[in-house]
CSV table of C-alpha atoms in Angstrom, one decimal:
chain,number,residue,atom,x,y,z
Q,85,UNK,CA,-23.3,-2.9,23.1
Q,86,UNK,CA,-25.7,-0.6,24.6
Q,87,UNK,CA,-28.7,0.0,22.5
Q,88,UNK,CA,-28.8,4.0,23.0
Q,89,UNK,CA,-25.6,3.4,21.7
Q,90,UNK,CA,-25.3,4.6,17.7
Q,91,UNK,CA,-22.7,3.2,15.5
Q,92,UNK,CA,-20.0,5.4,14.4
Q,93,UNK,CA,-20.2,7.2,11.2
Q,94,UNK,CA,-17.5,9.3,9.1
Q,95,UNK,CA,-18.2,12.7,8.0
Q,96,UNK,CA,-19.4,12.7,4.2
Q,97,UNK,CA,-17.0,13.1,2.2
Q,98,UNK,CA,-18.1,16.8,1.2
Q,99,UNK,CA,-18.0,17.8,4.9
Q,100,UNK,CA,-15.6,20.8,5.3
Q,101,UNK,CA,-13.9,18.2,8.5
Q,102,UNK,CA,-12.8,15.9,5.6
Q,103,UNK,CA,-11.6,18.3,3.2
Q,104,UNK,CA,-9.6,20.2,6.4
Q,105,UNK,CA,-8.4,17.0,7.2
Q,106,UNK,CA,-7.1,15.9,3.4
Q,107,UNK,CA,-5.6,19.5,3.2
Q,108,UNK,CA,-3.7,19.3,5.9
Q,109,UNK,CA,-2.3,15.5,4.8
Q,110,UNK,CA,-1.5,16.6,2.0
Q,111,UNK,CA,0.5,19.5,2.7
Q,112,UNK,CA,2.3,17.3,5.4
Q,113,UNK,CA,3.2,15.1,2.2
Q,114,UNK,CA,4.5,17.9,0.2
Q,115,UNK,CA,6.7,18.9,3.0
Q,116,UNK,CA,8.3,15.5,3.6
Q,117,UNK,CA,8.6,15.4,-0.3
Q,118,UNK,CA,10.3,18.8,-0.5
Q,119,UNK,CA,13.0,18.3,2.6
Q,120,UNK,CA,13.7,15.1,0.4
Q,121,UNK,CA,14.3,16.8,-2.7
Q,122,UNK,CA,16.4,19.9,-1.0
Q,123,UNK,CA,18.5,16.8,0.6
Q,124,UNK,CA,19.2,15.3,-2.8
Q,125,UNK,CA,20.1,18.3,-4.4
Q,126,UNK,CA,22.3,19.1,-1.5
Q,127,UNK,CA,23.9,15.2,-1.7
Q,128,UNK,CA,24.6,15.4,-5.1
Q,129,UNK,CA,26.0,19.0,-5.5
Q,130,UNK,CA,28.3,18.3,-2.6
Q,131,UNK,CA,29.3,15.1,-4.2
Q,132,UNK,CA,30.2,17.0,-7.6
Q,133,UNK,CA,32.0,19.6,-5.9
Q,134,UNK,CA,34.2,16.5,-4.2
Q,135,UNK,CA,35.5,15.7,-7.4
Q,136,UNK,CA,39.1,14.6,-7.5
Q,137,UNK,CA,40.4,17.6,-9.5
Q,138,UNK,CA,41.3,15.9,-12.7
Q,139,UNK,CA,37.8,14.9,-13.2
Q,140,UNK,CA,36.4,18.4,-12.8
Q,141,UNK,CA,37.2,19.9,-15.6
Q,142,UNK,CA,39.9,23.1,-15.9
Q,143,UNK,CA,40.1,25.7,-13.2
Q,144,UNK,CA,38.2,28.9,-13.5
Q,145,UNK,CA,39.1,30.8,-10.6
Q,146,UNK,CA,42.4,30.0,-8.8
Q,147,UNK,CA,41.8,30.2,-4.8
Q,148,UNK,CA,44.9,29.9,-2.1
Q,149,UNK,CA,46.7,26.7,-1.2
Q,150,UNK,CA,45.7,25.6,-5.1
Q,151,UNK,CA,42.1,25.1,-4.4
Q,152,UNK,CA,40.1,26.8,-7.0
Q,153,UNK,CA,36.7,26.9,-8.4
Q,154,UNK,CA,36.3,24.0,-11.1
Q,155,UNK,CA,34.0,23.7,-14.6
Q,156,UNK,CA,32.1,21.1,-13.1
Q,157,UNK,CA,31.7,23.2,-9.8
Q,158,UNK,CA,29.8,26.3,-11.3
Q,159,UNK,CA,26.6,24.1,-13.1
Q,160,UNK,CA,26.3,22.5,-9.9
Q,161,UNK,CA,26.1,25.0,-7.8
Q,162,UNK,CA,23.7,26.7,-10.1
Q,163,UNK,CA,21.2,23.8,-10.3
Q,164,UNK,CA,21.6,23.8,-6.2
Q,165,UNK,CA,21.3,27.5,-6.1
Q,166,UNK,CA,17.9,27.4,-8.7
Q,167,UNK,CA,16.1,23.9,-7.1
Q,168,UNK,CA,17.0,25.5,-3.7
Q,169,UNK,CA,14.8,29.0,-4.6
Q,170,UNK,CA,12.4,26.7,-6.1
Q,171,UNK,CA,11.8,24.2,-3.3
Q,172,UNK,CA,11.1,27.9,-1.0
Q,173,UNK,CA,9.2,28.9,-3.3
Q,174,UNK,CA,7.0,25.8,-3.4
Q,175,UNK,CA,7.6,25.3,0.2
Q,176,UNK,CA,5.8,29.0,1.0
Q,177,UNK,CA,3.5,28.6,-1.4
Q,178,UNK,CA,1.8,25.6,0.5
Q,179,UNK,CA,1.6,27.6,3.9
C-alpha cells in the first residue's frame, strides 16, 4: 500500500449520498413486495374462480354454454378488483 494512499471511508450516515442511496433501496424493496402481492391476489382469485361449480355456491348470472357467474366468483373478484387499485395506488405513490 502506497503511503499517499488514504483508506477508504463511507459517507456519514447524514450525508444526502446515503440517504439517496437508502431511498432508492427501499423503494426497489417496495416494488418487488408489491409485484408479489398483485401476483398472489391474482393466484388466488383465479384459483377461486376455478372452482368446480358445485363448490361455488348458486349461480347469479347465467352465461351461454352454462357457464355463469358464481357466489363465490363476485367477492373474489371484488377483493382482486380493490387490492389491485390499492397496489397502483401504493405503487404511484412511491415514484
Amino acid at each position: 500500500m502506497a503511503t499517499d494512499e488514504q483508506p477508504r471511508t463511507r459517507p456519514a450516515s447524514g450525508s444526502p449520498l446515503t440517504e439517496r442511496g437508502d431511498d432508492a433501496s427501499r423503494r426497489e424493496v417496495m416494488r418487488v413486495w408489491l409485484i408479489v402481492m398483485e401476483a398472489c391476489l391474482s393466484i388466488l382469485t383465479v384459483m377461486v374462480l376455478l372452482l368446480p361449480p358445485e363448490w361455488s355456491g348458486p349461480v347469479l348470472v347465467t352465461m351461454s354454454a352454462g357457464h355463469g357467474l358464481h357466489m363465490f366468483d363476485v367477492p373474489a373478484l371484488l377483493v382482486w378488483l380493490l387490492g389491485s387499485g390499492a397496489v397502483v395506488g401504493v405503487w404511484r405513490a412511491w415514484r
